[in-house]
XYZ file of C-alpha atoms in Angstrom:
436
model
C -53.225 14.251 118.417
C -55.756 14.932 115.732
C -53.111 16.700 113.715
C -50.769 13.682 113.773
C -53.577 11.418 112.547
C -54.189 13.747 109.560
C -50.499 13.760 108.568
C -50.259 9.986 108.718
C -53.361 9.575 106.616
C -51.990 11.939 103.958
C -48.731 9.973 103.834
C -50.614 6.754 103.266
C -52.568 8.312 100.441
C -49.405 9.701 98.760
C -47.615 6.349 99.082
C -50.458 4.499 97.479
C -50.495 6.943 94.559
C -46.782 6.471 93.935
C -47.157 2.700 93.789
C -50.027 2.999 91.356
C -48.003 5.249 88.973
C -44.865 2.920 88.748
C -45.766 0.563 85.745
C -47.163 3.419 83.628
C -43.945 5.380 83.960
C -41.776 2.507 82.453
C -40.105 3.234 78.888
C -42.072 2.026 75.749
C -40.424 -0.701 73.415
C -38.943 0.684 70.103
C -40.821 0.049 66.808
C -39.330 -2.438 64.321
C -37.570 -1.294 61.095
C -36.765 -3.112 57.849
C -34.048 -2.573 55.200
C -34.172 -2.739 51.397
C -34.845 -6.124 49.833
C -31.930 -7.323 47.687
C -31.990 -9.884 44.843
C -29.080 -12.059 43.743
C -28.774 -12.332 40.758
C -30.059 -8.830 40.165
C -33.234 -8.160 38.246
C -34.272 -8.754 35.585
C -34.011 -12.477 36.207
C -33.049 -14.070 32.888
C -33.963 -17.729 32.489
C -32.038 -19.843 29.982
C -32.429 -23.646 29.846
C -32.267 -24.247 33.610
C -34.252 -22.722 36.474
C -32.600 -19.752 38.129
C -32.401 -19.720 41.930
C -32.858 -16.185 43.262
C -31.796 -15.278 46.814
C -33.751 -12.516 48.570
C -32.210 -10.757 51.609
C -33.294 -7.957 53.948
C -32.403 -6.808 57.449
C -34.550 -5.878 60.464
C -34.094 -4.149 63.770
C -36.218 -4.564 66.881
C -37.981 -7.528 65.357
C -37.734 -11.200 66.202
C -40.001 -12.324 63.386
C -40.266 -11.533 59.668
C -41.880 -12.888 56.509
C -41.395 -12.615 52.744
C -44.174 -12.984 50.188
C -43.814 -13.194 46.390
C -47.025 -12.423 44.504
C -48.800 -12.980 47.846
C -47.309 -16.411 48.505
C -45.009 -16.851 51.479
C -41.383 -17.811 50.936
C -39.587 -19.468 53.854
C -36.900 -17.251 55.364
C -34.133 -17.862 57.861
C -32.384 -15.353 60.096
C -28.865 -14.742 61.246
C -27.536 -12.254 63.760
C -25.817 -9.107 62.526
C -24.684 -6.099 64.539
C -27.817 -4.304 65.687
C -30.337 -6.688 64.206
C -31.098 -9.703 62.066
C -30.490 -10.641 58.441
C -33.241 -12.597 56.725
C -32.678 -14.834 53.704
C -35.097 -16.612 51.404
C -34.648 -18.459 48.085
C -36.964 -19.238 45.199
C -36.277 -20.805 41.779
C -37.784 -19.416 38.591
C -38.234 -21.322 35.334
C -39.216 -20.188 31.873
C -42.890 -20.495 32.802
C -42.403 -17.866 35.522
C -41.685 -15.115 32.997
C -43.499 -11.908 33.872
C -43.733 -9.273 36.557
C -43.416 -10.298 40.214
C -44.027 -8.354 43.421
C -42.497 -8.905 46.816
C -43.522 -7.854 50.344
C -41.167 -8.137 53.311
C -42.619 -7.555 56.792
C -40.891 -7.209 60.172
C -42.924 -7.933 63.350
C -42.198 -6.475 66.791
C -43.887 -3.728 68.797
C -45.771 -3.001 65.600
C -44.800 -3.887 61.965
C -42.568 -2.533 59.189
C -42.983 -3.373 55.489
C -40.958 -3.123 52.238
C -42.533 -3.745 48.847
C -41.243 -3.800 45.276
C -41.301 -5.633 41.943
C -38.975 -7.334 39.485
C -39.100 -9.007 36.061
C -38.488 -12.620 35.147
C -37.719 -12.927 31.429
C -36.757 -15.708 29.067
C -33.306 -15.371 27.486
C -33.427 -13.898 23.981
C -33.020 -16.386 21.171
C -30.664 -14.913 18.570
C -30.038 -15.745 14.925
C -27.552 -14.516 12.320
C -29.336 -14.191 9.021
C -28.112 -13.560 5.493
C -24.413 -14.033 6.191
C -22.206 -13.890 3.088
C -18.544 -13.431 2.121
C -18.030 -11.812 -1.293
C -16.556 -12.287 -3.800
C -16.448 -16.064 -3.652
C -13.187 -16.283 -5.632
C -10.286 -13.878 -5.209
C -6.547 -13.539 -5.644
C -4.495 -14.089 -2.520
C -4.192 -10.947 -0.400
C -7.249 -9.242 -1.885
C -10.021 -7.847 0.324
C -13.419 -9.511 0.677
C -16.530 -8.160 2.391
C -18.477 -10.153 4.970
C -22.029 -9.070 5.825
C -24.976 -10.312 7.837
C -27.790 -9.407 10.212
C -28.174 -10.187 13.929
C -31.716 -10.892 15.134
C -33.071 -11.534 18.635
C -36.569 -12.909 19.029
C -37.033 -12.337 15.332
C -36.278 -8.613 15.654
C -33.138 -6.580 14.829
C -30.573 -6.682 17.617
C -28.338 -3.584 17.299
C -25.335 -2.561 19.371
C -24.018 -6.095 19.827
C -20.512 -7.440 19.283
C -20.219 -10.021 16.492
C -17.027 -11.986 15.804
C -15.961 -12.773 12.228
C -14.176 -16.137 12.183
C -12.392 -18.220 9.552
C -11.550 -21.916 9.075
C -8.846 -22.661 6.541
C -9.299 -25.619 4.231
C -7.731 -28.631 5.939
C -8.164 -27.164 9.413
C -10.766 -28.253 11.950
C -11.123 -25.063 13.948
C -12.365 -21.537 13.368
C -10.225 -18.624 14.500
C -11.324 -15.076 15.157
C -10.250 -12.549 12.534
C -12.043 -9.385 13.633
C -15.025 -8.063 15.568
C -17.805 -5.741 14.458
C -20.823 -4.158 16.121
C -24.311 -4.663 14.781
C -25.901 -1.418 13.709
C -29.302 -0.197 12.754
C -31.494 -3.086 11.723
C -28.990 -5.485 13.303
C -26.796 -5.308 10.202
C -23.038 -5.688 10.348
C -20.182 -5.790 7.819
C -16.397 -5.960 7.725
C -13.620 -5.911 5.140
C -11.040 -8.659 5.628
C -8.052 -9.959 3.644
C -8.350 -13.385 2.072
C -5.060 -15.263 2.393
C -6.178 -18.850 1.864
C -9.171 -20.899 0.754
C -11.656 -21.682 3.524
C -14.945 -20.911 5.244
C -16.032 -17.656 6.880
C -18.802 -17.254 9.435
C -20.149 -14.849 12.059
C -20.468 -15.734 15.747
C -22.478 -14.030 18.480
C -21.381 -15.037 21.998
C -24.065 -15.532 24.643
C -24.618 -12.600 27.019
C -26.424 -12.266 30.321
C -29.680 -11.739 28.463
C -29.298 -13.491 25.113
C -28.322 -16.872 23.761
C -25.344 -17.161 21.422
C -25.698 -18.011 17.754
C -23.513 -18.892 14.760
C -24.196 -18.151 11.105
C -24.035 -20.627 8.275
C -20.484 -20.715 6.798
C -19.643 -19.234 3.394
C -16.652 -20.485 1.411
C -14.196 -18.249 -0.411
C -11.697 -19.761 -2.852
C -8.328 -18.013 -2.912
C -6.093 -18.516 -5.911
C -2.406 -17.823 -5.906
C -1.609 -14.333 -7.124
C 0.284 -14.029 -10.396
C 3.990 -13.442 -9.980
C 5.358 -10.005 -10.755
C 7.888 -9.858 -13.595
C 10.632 -7.325 -14.302
C 12.871 -6.364 -17.214
C 16.190 -5.225 -15.810
C 19.349 -3.880 -17.399
C 17.609 -2.811 -20.600
C 20.171 -1.073 -22.803
C 20.395 0.217 -26.380
C 23.765 0.685 -28.073
C 25.444 2.537 -29.710
C 24.287 5.917 -28.504
C 24.393 8.286 -30.259
C 24.059 6.440 -33.550
C 24.096 7.387 -37.199
C 21.123 6.745 -39.381
C 21.328 3.217 -40.703
C 23.545 1.944 -37.885
C 22.539 -1.392 -36.377
C 21.219 -0.910 -32.823
C 21.628 -3.662 -30.244
C 18.962 -4.197 -27.537
C 19.742 -6.283 -24.446
C 18.338 -6.996 -20.986
C 17.052 -9.715 -18.640
C 13.521 -10.899 -17.815
C 12.973 -12.143 -14.252
C 9.980 -13.208 -12.165
C 9.409 -12.691 -8.464
C 10.826 -15.628 -6.559
C 11.781 -17.542 -9.728
C 14.761 -15.632 -11.116
C 15.340 -15.506 -14.863
C 12.484 -16.557 -17.156
C 13.647 -18.477 -20.217
C 11.649 -19.236 -23.328
C 9.561 -16.055 -23.098
C 9.106 -13.585 -25.939
C 10.186 -9.998 -25.278
C 9.194 -7.344 -27.816
C 11.062 -4.140 -28.670
C 9.001 -0.967 -29.239
C 10.004 2.496 -30.496
C 8.512 5.976 -30.037
C 9.978 8.749 -32.188
C 10.672 12.170 -30.683
C 7.483 14.253 -30.826
C 5.234 11.193 -31.101
C 2.955 9.615 -28.476
C 2.691 6.221 -30.131
C 4.826 3.180 -29.405
C 5.397 0.981 -32.445
C 6.532 -2.632 -32.535
C 9.944 -3.145 -34.186
C 11.333 -6.572 -33.348
C 11.475 -9.267 -30.648
C 13.549 -12.051 -29.149
C 12.940 -15.171 -27.048
C 14.723 -15.159 -23.683
C 17.463 -17.664 -23.104
C 19.257 -18.859 -20.016
C 18.831 -16.507 -17.105
C 16.066 -14.673 -18.954
C 18.512 -12.766 -21.132
C 17.465 -11.443 -24.521
C 19.242 -9.768 -27.447
C 17.690 -8.129 -30.510
C 18.859 -5.751 -33.252
C 17.296 -3.159 -35.559
C 18.408 -0.318 -37.833
C 18.486 3.230 -36.462
C 16.227 5.531 -38.468
C 15.101 8.353 -36.150
C 15.934 9.796 -32.773
C 13.577 8.623 -30.061
C 12.814 6.231 -27.208
C 13.115 2.441 -27.070
C 11.669 -0.007 -24.556
C 11.170 -3.743 -24.048
C 7.741 -5.226 -23.293
C 6.701 -8.630 -21.914
C 3.023 -9.585 -22.228
C 3.148 -12.179 -19.445
C 2.025 -15.791 -19.298
C -0.029 -18.023 -17.049
C 0.918 -17.255 -13.458
C 3.223 -14.361 -14.401
C 2.193 -10.773 -14.991
C 3.547 -8.734 -17.893
C 5.926 -5.828 -17.524
C 7.606 -2.969 -19.392
C 11.222 -1.851 -19.101
C 12.336 1.693 -18.474
C 12.724 3.601 -21.776
C 16.145 4.380 -23.258
C 16.627 7.291 -25.669
C 18.975 7.142 -28.671
C 20.025 10.199 -30.636
C 20.245 9.315 -34.334
C 22.323 11.564 -36.567
C 22.569 11.691 -40.326
C 25.796 9.890 -41.381
C 28.710 12.194 -42.048
C 29.815 12.543 -45.635
C 33.291 11.714 -46.794
C 35.360 14.763 -47.851
C 38.402 15.444 -50.008
C 40.866 18.313 -49.945
C 42.232 18.479 -53.513
C 44.311 20.725 -55.741
C 46.343 22.088 -52.836
C 49.083 24.408 -54.013
C 51.546 26.686 -52.239
C 53.248 29.285 -54.422
C 55.442 30.988 -55.575
C 58.229 28.466 -55.216
C 60.925 29.111 -54.370
C 59.853 31.971 -52.131
C 61.824 34.903 -50.805
C 62.318 35.017 -47.044
C 59.702 37.338 -45.566
C 57.740 37.283 -48.773
C 54.121 36.327 -49.158
C 53.076 32.777 -49.934
C 49.717 32.032 -51.492
C 47.710 28.838 -50.885
C 44.778 27.434 -52.719
C 42.739 24.240 -52.826
C 39.230 22.802 -53.070
C 37.124 21.115 -50.350
C 34.700 18.530 -51.735
C 32.054 16.376 -50.011
C 30.429 13.140 -51.120
C 27.004 13.552 -52.629
C 25.583 10.265 -53.799
C 27.932 9.009 -56.438
C 29.496 12.407 -57.093
C 31.490 15.054 -55.262
C 30.414 18.636 -54.725
C 31.911 21.722 -53.111
C 31.524 21.866 -49.320
C 31.517 25.000 -47.188
C 33.647 24.588 -44.098
C 36.487 25.923 -41.996
C 39.946 24.691 -43.018
C 43.228 25.124 -41.115
C 46.614 25.839 -42.667
C 49.562 23.885 -41.179
C 53.351 24.169 -41.669
C 56.167 21.724 -40.872
C 59.683 23.240 -41.050
C 62.339 21.328 -42.902
C 63.973 18.774 -40.592
C 61.065 18.892 -38.066
C 58.532 16.161 -37.339
C 55.868 18.397 -35.873
C 53.198 20.267 -37.760
C 52.479 23.804 -36.608
C 49.126 25.514 -36.851
C 49.260 28.744 -38.838
C 45.767 30.067 -39.456
C 42.194 29.169 -40.404
C 40.357 30.018 -43.542
C 36.953 29.023 -44.942
C 35.590 27.683 -48.176
C 32.389 28.887 -49.747
C 29.649 26.830 -51.276
C 31.929 26.016 -54.193
C 34.505 24.519 -51.820
C 37.292 26.783 -53.137
C 40.002 27.810 -50.649
C 42.426 30.711 -50.812
C 44.671 32.330 -48.224
C 48.213 33.754 -47.692
C 51.028 33.542 -45.150
C 54.604 34.882 -44.725
C 57.484 32.683 -45.840
C 60.276 32.511 -43.268
C 61.655 28.983 -43.512
C 61.688 26.189 -45.985
C 59.249 23.400 -45.258
C 56.011 21.579 -46.032
C 52.526 23.096 -46.118
C 49.040 21.557 -46.090
C 45.330 22.231 -45.515
C 43.446 20.302 -42.779
C 39.665 20.021 -42.617
C 38.718 18.773 -39.080
C 35.187 17.813 -40.101
C 31.857 19.186 -38.928
C 28.356 18.020 -38.086
C 27.719 17.000 -41.694
C 31.066 15.806 -42.970
C 34.145 13.880 -41.991
C 37.594 15.476 -41.881
C 40.442 15.204 -44.407
C 44.003 16.399 -45.000
C 45.264 17.740 -48.315
C 48.445 16.612 -49.969
C 51.544 18.466 -48.796
C 53.521 20.983 -50.824
C 57.214 21.787 -50.177
C 58.348 25.379 -50.581
C 61.996 26.358 -50.444
C 62.676 29.778 -48.911
C 65.819 31.632 -49.885
C 67.387 34.726 -48.420
């Protein structure tokens, strides 16, 4: 009996202990966590003319309450459910007066707290300026290159590494158009070489960026004048060629201008450079007529080169023709074959005939002996064709002497074909009868 009472009492004690241990054995609540704070737009916050509204977001888990403070001041936040937690959002606007460094603190509250801190910058947009812009030279011929230069500044300091557009407004137009782009370099300086095709104004433009205001330079005018037309002398020709000394040479050709065809009423000059010389000398000239054609003459004196030159006029550039060479020879002298004689006469068939004569050449107003090769010709009786027999030569006295066999009756003569110094001539004929 006593034993049963002890067992029951022990059971009561154990039961009471189990009840007392129940609440303590329950699982503890998880601690809250907080994610990274995000800013939209991203830092740095650049303020232009209007305030910039910045949205701050962060996420929490195991927290039903959170707060956001900027520089210690609370910013209202709202929550929305996301898988596994909450997303918190808060917004604050920043003006130019808010420029500087800001700190943020985001806190999640639950079974404990979790905190994220950080900082960001609020800055005023840079004010830019393009200084010293110029386009040089201020007056050019159409199609020539000009140089545009300038300097990009931001906040009064050089602003390198930035894209600058070079624009142009043609005279009579109301709008600028982009021609090229350059990048500002050390000291903010930039330059570009561009072709000037028409009169107008050039300027540089810097487009606004996320951190800087745009700016435009003062314009600079460049006057473009029409380029002078190119001229050309075509078909230049000198005749005759070769020529003898004293012959009259004839020079001809045509003067044309680009896009205008023949140029009339323009003076074209003829120049000469003798062989072995480096100097061109003026000889004569002519004024172009219809179609730009010209014609001039001069006496041939020496071998050498001829060309036509045009000095140009307002709006038309000058030009020079291709050179044309003329070989000038000394004029050939007249010659005479005199005192031709074939003997003996009559001659015996198979016998030897002798021939003599004199070759003379003109020398001023007189005649002198001429050394040259002379051919002996024979024409049989009843024939119309002369036959070559042989060649002989005269000495400095011009005297000729040779022999040939007599086979048939007929006519004989000497023929001088001419040479580099003298013209040719035929002697009188001499008939020789040949008997058996």
